[in-house]
Short mmCIF file of C-alpha atoms in Angstrom, two decimals:
data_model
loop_
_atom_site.label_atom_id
_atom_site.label_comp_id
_atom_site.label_asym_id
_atom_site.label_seq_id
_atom_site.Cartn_x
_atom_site.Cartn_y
_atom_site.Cartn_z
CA UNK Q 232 235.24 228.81 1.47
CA UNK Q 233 238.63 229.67 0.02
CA UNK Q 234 240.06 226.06 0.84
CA UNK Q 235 237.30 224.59 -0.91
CA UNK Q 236 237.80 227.18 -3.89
CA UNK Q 237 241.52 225.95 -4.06
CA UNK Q 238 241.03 222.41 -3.92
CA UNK Q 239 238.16 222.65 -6.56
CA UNK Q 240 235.43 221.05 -4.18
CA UNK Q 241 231.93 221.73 -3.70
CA UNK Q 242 230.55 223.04 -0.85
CA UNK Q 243 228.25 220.49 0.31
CA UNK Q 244 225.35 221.87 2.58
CA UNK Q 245 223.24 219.13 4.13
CA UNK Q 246 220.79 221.45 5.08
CA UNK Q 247 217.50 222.49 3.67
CA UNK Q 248 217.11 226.28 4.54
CA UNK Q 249 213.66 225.86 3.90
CA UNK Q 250 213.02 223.88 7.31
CA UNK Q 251 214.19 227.36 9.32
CA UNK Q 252 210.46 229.01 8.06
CA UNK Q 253 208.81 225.91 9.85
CA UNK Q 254 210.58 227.19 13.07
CA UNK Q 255 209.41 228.92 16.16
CA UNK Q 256 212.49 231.23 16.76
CA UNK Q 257 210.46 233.42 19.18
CA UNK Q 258 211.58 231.76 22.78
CA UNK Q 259 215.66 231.29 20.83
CA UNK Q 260 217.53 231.92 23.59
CA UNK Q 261 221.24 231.40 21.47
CA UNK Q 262 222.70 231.33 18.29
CA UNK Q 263 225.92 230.31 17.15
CA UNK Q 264 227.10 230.95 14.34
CA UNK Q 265 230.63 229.35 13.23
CA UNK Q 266 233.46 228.79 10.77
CA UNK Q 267 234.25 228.87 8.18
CA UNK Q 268 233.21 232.37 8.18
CA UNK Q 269 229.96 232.62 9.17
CA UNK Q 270 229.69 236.52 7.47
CA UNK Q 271 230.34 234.96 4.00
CA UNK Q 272 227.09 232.60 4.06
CA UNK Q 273 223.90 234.44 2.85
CA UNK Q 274 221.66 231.83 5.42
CA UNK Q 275 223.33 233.64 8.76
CA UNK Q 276 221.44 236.79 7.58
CA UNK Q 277 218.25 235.03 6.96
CA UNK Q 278 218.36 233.49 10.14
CA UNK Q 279 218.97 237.56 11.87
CA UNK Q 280 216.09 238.64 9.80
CA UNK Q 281 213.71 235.59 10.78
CA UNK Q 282 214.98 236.18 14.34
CA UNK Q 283 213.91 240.52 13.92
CA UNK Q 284 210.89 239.24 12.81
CA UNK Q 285 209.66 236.85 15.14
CA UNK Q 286 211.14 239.43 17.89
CA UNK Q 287 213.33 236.73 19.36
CA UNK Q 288 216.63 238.40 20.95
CA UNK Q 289 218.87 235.42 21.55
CA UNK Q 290 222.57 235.52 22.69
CA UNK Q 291 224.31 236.12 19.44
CA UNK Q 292 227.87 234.23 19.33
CA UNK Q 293 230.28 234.14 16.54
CA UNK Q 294 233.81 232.86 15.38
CA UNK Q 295 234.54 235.03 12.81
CA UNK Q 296 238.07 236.58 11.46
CA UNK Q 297 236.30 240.09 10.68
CA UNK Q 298 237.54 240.06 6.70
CA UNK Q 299 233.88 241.14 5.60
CA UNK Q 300 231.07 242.67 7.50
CA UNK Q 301 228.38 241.88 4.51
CA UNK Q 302 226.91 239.95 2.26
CA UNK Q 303 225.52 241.47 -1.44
CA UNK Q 304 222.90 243.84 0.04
CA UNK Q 305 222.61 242.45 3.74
CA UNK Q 306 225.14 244.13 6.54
CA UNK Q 307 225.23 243.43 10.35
CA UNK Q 308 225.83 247.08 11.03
CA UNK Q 309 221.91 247.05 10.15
CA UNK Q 310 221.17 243.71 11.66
CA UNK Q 311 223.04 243.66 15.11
CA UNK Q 312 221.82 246.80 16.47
CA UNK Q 313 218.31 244.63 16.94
CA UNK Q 314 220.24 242.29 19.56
CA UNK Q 315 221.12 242.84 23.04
CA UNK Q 316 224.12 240.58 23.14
CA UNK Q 317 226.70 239.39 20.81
CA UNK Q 318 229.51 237.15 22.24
CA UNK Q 319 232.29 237.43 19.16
CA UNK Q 320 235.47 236.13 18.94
CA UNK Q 321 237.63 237.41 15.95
CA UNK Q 322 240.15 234.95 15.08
CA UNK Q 323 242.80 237.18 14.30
CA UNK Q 324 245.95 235.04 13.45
CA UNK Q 325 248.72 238.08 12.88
CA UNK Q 326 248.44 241.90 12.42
CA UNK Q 327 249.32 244.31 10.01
CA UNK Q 328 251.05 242.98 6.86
CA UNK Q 329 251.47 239.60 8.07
CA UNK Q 330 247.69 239.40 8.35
CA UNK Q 331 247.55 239.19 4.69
CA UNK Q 332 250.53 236.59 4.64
CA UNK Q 333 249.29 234.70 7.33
CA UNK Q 334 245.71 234.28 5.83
CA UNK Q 335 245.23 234.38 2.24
CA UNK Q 336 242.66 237.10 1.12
CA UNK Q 337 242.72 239.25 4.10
CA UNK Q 338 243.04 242.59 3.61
CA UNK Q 339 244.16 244.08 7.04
CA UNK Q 340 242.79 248.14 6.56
CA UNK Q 341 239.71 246.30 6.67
CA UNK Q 342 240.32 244.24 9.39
CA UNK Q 343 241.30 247.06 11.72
CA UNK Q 344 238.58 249.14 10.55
CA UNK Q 345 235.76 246.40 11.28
CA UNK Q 346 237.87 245.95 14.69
CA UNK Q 347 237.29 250.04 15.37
CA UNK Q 348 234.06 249.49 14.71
CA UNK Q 349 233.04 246.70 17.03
CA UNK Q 350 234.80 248.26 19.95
CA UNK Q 351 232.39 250.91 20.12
CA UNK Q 352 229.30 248.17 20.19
CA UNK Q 353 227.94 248.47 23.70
CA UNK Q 354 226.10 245.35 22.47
CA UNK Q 355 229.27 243.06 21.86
CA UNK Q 356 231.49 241.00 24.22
CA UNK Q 357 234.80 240.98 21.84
CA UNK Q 358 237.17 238.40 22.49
CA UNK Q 359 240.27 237.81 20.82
CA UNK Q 360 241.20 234.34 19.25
CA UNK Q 361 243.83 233.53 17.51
CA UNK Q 362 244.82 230.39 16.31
CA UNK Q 363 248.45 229.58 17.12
CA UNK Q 364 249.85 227.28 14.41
CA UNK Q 365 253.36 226.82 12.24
CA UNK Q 366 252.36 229.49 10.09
CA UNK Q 367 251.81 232.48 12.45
CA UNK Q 368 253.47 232.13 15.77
CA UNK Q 369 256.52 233.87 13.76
CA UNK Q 370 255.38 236.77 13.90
CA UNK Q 371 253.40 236.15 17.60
CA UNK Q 372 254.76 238.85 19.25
CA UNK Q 373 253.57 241.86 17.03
CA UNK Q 374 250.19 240.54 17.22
CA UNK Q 375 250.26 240.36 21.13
CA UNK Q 376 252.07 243.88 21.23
CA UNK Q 377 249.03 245.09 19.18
CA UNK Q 378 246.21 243.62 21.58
CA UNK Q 379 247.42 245.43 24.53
CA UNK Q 380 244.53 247.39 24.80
CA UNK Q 381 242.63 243.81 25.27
CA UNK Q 382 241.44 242.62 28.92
CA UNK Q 383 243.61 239.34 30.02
CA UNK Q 384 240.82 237.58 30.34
CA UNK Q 385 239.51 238.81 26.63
CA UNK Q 386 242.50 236.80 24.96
CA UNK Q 387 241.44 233.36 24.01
CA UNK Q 388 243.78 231.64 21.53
CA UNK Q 389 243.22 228.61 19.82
CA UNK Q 390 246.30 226.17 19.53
CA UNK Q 391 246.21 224.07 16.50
CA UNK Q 392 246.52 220.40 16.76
CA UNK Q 393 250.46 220.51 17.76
CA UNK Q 394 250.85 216.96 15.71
CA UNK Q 395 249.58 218.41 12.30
CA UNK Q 396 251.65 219.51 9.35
CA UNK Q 397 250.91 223.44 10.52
CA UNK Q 398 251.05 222.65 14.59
CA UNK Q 399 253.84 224.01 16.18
CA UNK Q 400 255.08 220.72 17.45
CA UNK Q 401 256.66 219.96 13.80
CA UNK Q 402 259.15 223.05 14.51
CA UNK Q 403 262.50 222.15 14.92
CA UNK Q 404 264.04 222.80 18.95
CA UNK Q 405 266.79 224.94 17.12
CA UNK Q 406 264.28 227.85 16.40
CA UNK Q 407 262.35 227.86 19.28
CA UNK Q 408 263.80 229.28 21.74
CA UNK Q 409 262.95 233.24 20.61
CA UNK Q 410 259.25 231.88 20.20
CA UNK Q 411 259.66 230.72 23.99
CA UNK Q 412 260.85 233.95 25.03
CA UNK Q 413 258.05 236.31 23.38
CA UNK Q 414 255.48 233.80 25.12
CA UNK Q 415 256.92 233.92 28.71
CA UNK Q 416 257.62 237.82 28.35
CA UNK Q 417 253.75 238.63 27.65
CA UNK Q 418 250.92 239.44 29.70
CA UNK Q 419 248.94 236.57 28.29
CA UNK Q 420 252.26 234.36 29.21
CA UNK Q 421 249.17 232.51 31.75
CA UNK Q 422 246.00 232.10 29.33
CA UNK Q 423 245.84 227.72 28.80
CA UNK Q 424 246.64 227.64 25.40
CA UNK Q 425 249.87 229.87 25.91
CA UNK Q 426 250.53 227.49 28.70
CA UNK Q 427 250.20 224.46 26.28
CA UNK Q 428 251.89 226.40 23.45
CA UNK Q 429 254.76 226.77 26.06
CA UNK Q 430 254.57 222.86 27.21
CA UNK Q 431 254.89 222.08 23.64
CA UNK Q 432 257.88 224.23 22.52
CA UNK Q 433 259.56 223.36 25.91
CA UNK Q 434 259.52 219.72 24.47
CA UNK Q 435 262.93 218.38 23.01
CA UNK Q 436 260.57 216.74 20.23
CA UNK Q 437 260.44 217.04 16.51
CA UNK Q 438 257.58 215.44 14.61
CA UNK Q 439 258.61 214.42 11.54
CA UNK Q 440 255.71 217.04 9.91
CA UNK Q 441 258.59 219.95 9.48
CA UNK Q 442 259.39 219.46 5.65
CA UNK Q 443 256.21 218.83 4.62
CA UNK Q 444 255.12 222.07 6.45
CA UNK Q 445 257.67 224.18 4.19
CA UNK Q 446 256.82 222.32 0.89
CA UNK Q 447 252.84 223.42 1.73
CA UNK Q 448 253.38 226.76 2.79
CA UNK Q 449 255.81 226.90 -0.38
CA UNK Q 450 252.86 225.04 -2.78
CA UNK Q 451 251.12 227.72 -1.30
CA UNK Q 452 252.51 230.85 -1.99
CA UNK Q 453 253.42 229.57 -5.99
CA UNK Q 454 249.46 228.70 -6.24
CA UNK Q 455 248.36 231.52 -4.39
CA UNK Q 456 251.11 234.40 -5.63
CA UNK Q 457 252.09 235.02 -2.18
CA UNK Q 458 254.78 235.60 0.09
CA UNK Q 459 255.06 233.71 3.28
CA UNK Q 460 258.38 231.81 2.75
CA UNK Q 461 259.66 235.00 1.85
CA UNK Q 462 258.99 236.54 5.32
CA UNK Q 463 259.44 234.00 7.57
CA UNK Q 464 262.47 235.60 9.55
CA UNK Q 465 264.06 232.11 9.96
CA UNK Q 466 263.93 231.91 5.84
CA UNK Q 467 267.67 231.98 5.47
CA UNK Q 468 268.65 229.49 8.37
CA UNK Q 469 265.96 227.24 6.21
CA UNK Q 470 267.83 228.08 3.41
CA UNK Q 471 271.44 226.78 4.88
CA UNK Q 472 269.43 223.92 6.51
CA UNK Q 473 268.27 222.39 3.18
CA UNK Q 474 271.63 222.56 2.00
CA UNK Q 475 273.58 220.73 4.35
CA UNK Q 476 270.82 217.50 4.00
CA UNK Q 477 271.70 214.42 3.04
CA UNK Q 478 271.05 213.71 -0.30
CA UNK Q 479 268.35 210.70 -0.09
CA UNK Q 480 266.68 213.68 1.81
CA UNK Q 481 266.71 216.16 -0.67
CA UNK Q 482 265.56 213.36 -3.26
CA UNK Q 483 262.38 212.52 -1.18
#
């Protein structure tokens, strides 16, 4: 919702809500709901209140990164106490302040309230899932200090596509080796994706993605009034980097 905002796009929804009244949600067994962030759109709550009504208690499951727990007048701390089971996974991506750096809008009080909250659901599975990209996995190791309290199993990161501008393939090999260490030194070190994320920093390989990751995250923060250049602890090695370029690449 916020991407499309920025780019000035429409939101283009293919489907007719109306169809879900000409549905027999009785025998549901699951719903998913995904992202963008399913707790933003007004039809996920029609679709819990058709479901209370019809007495259908499916699975619930959700991908959501736990920002906002309503919509206008509609709350799931109403709706979810009429379902027996709600798989969620909160993509999380960093904790703290670098939440709010990490992904624009969030405001992290909230976050870690919503997350206090949940945790005392006997009616939800949480599951932690973070995506591991370019953009957070600098600040990795606070956000798997702060999920200590979470079950091994419970820890499902997401790696982003490690050949995109914001994988963490387009890092140089120079900075990687802290980000190695914090990832061998958890207690999630043998979850899959920390095993690929691993594989992939391990990997003598730059993609040639790196610059145009900084110039995005740096677009970024101008359009957006934000700060994550100005965090990034590896700002001032950038810094030297640019300088010593050749000058046909610091023209392009």
């Amino acid at each position: 919702t916020s991407w499309s905002s920025e780019a000035k796009r429409k939101i283009i929804n293919d489907y007719a809500p109306a169809t879900l009244d000409q549905i027999d949600l009785s025998q549901c067994k699951k719903v998913y709901f995904a992202g963008g962030e399913p707790l933003m759109n007004p039809q996920h709550y029609n679709v819990l209140e058709m479901l209370i009504a019809q007495k259908a208690k499916p699975t619930l499951m959700y991908s959501t990164n736990l920002t906002i727990t309503a919509y206008k007048d509609k709350k799931v701390t109403d709706l979810w106490k009429h379902f027996d089971s709600i798989n969620l996974h909160a993509s999380i991506d960093a904790v703290g302040k670098h939440a709010e750096i990490v992904r624009s809008g969030t405001d992290w009080n909230i976050v870690e309230s919503n997350l206090a909250w949940i945790k005392q659901l006997s009616n939800v599975n949480l599951k932690i899932a973070p995506v591991i990209s370019a953009i957070n996995i600098w600040w990795i190791k606070d956000l798997l200090n702060y999920f200590n309290w979470v079950e091994v199993n419970d820890f499902e990161p997401v790696l982003a596509d490690v050949n995109s501008i914001i994988g963490i393939g387009c890092i140089p090999f120079k900075y990687r080796e802290p980000l190695i260490a914090v990832l061998e030194q958890s207690r999630f070190k043998d979850r899959y994706n920390i095993q690929r994320a691993l594989k992939v920093l391990h990997e003598p390989v730059m993609t040639l993605h790196w610059y145009q990751f900084l110039t995005q995250q740096l677009v970024l923060d101008n359009y957006r009034n934000e700060h994550w250049f100005d965090n990034v602890p590896i700002k001032h090695s950038i810094y030297a980097e640019s300088l010593q370029l050749e000058p046909w690449v610091r023209n392009e």
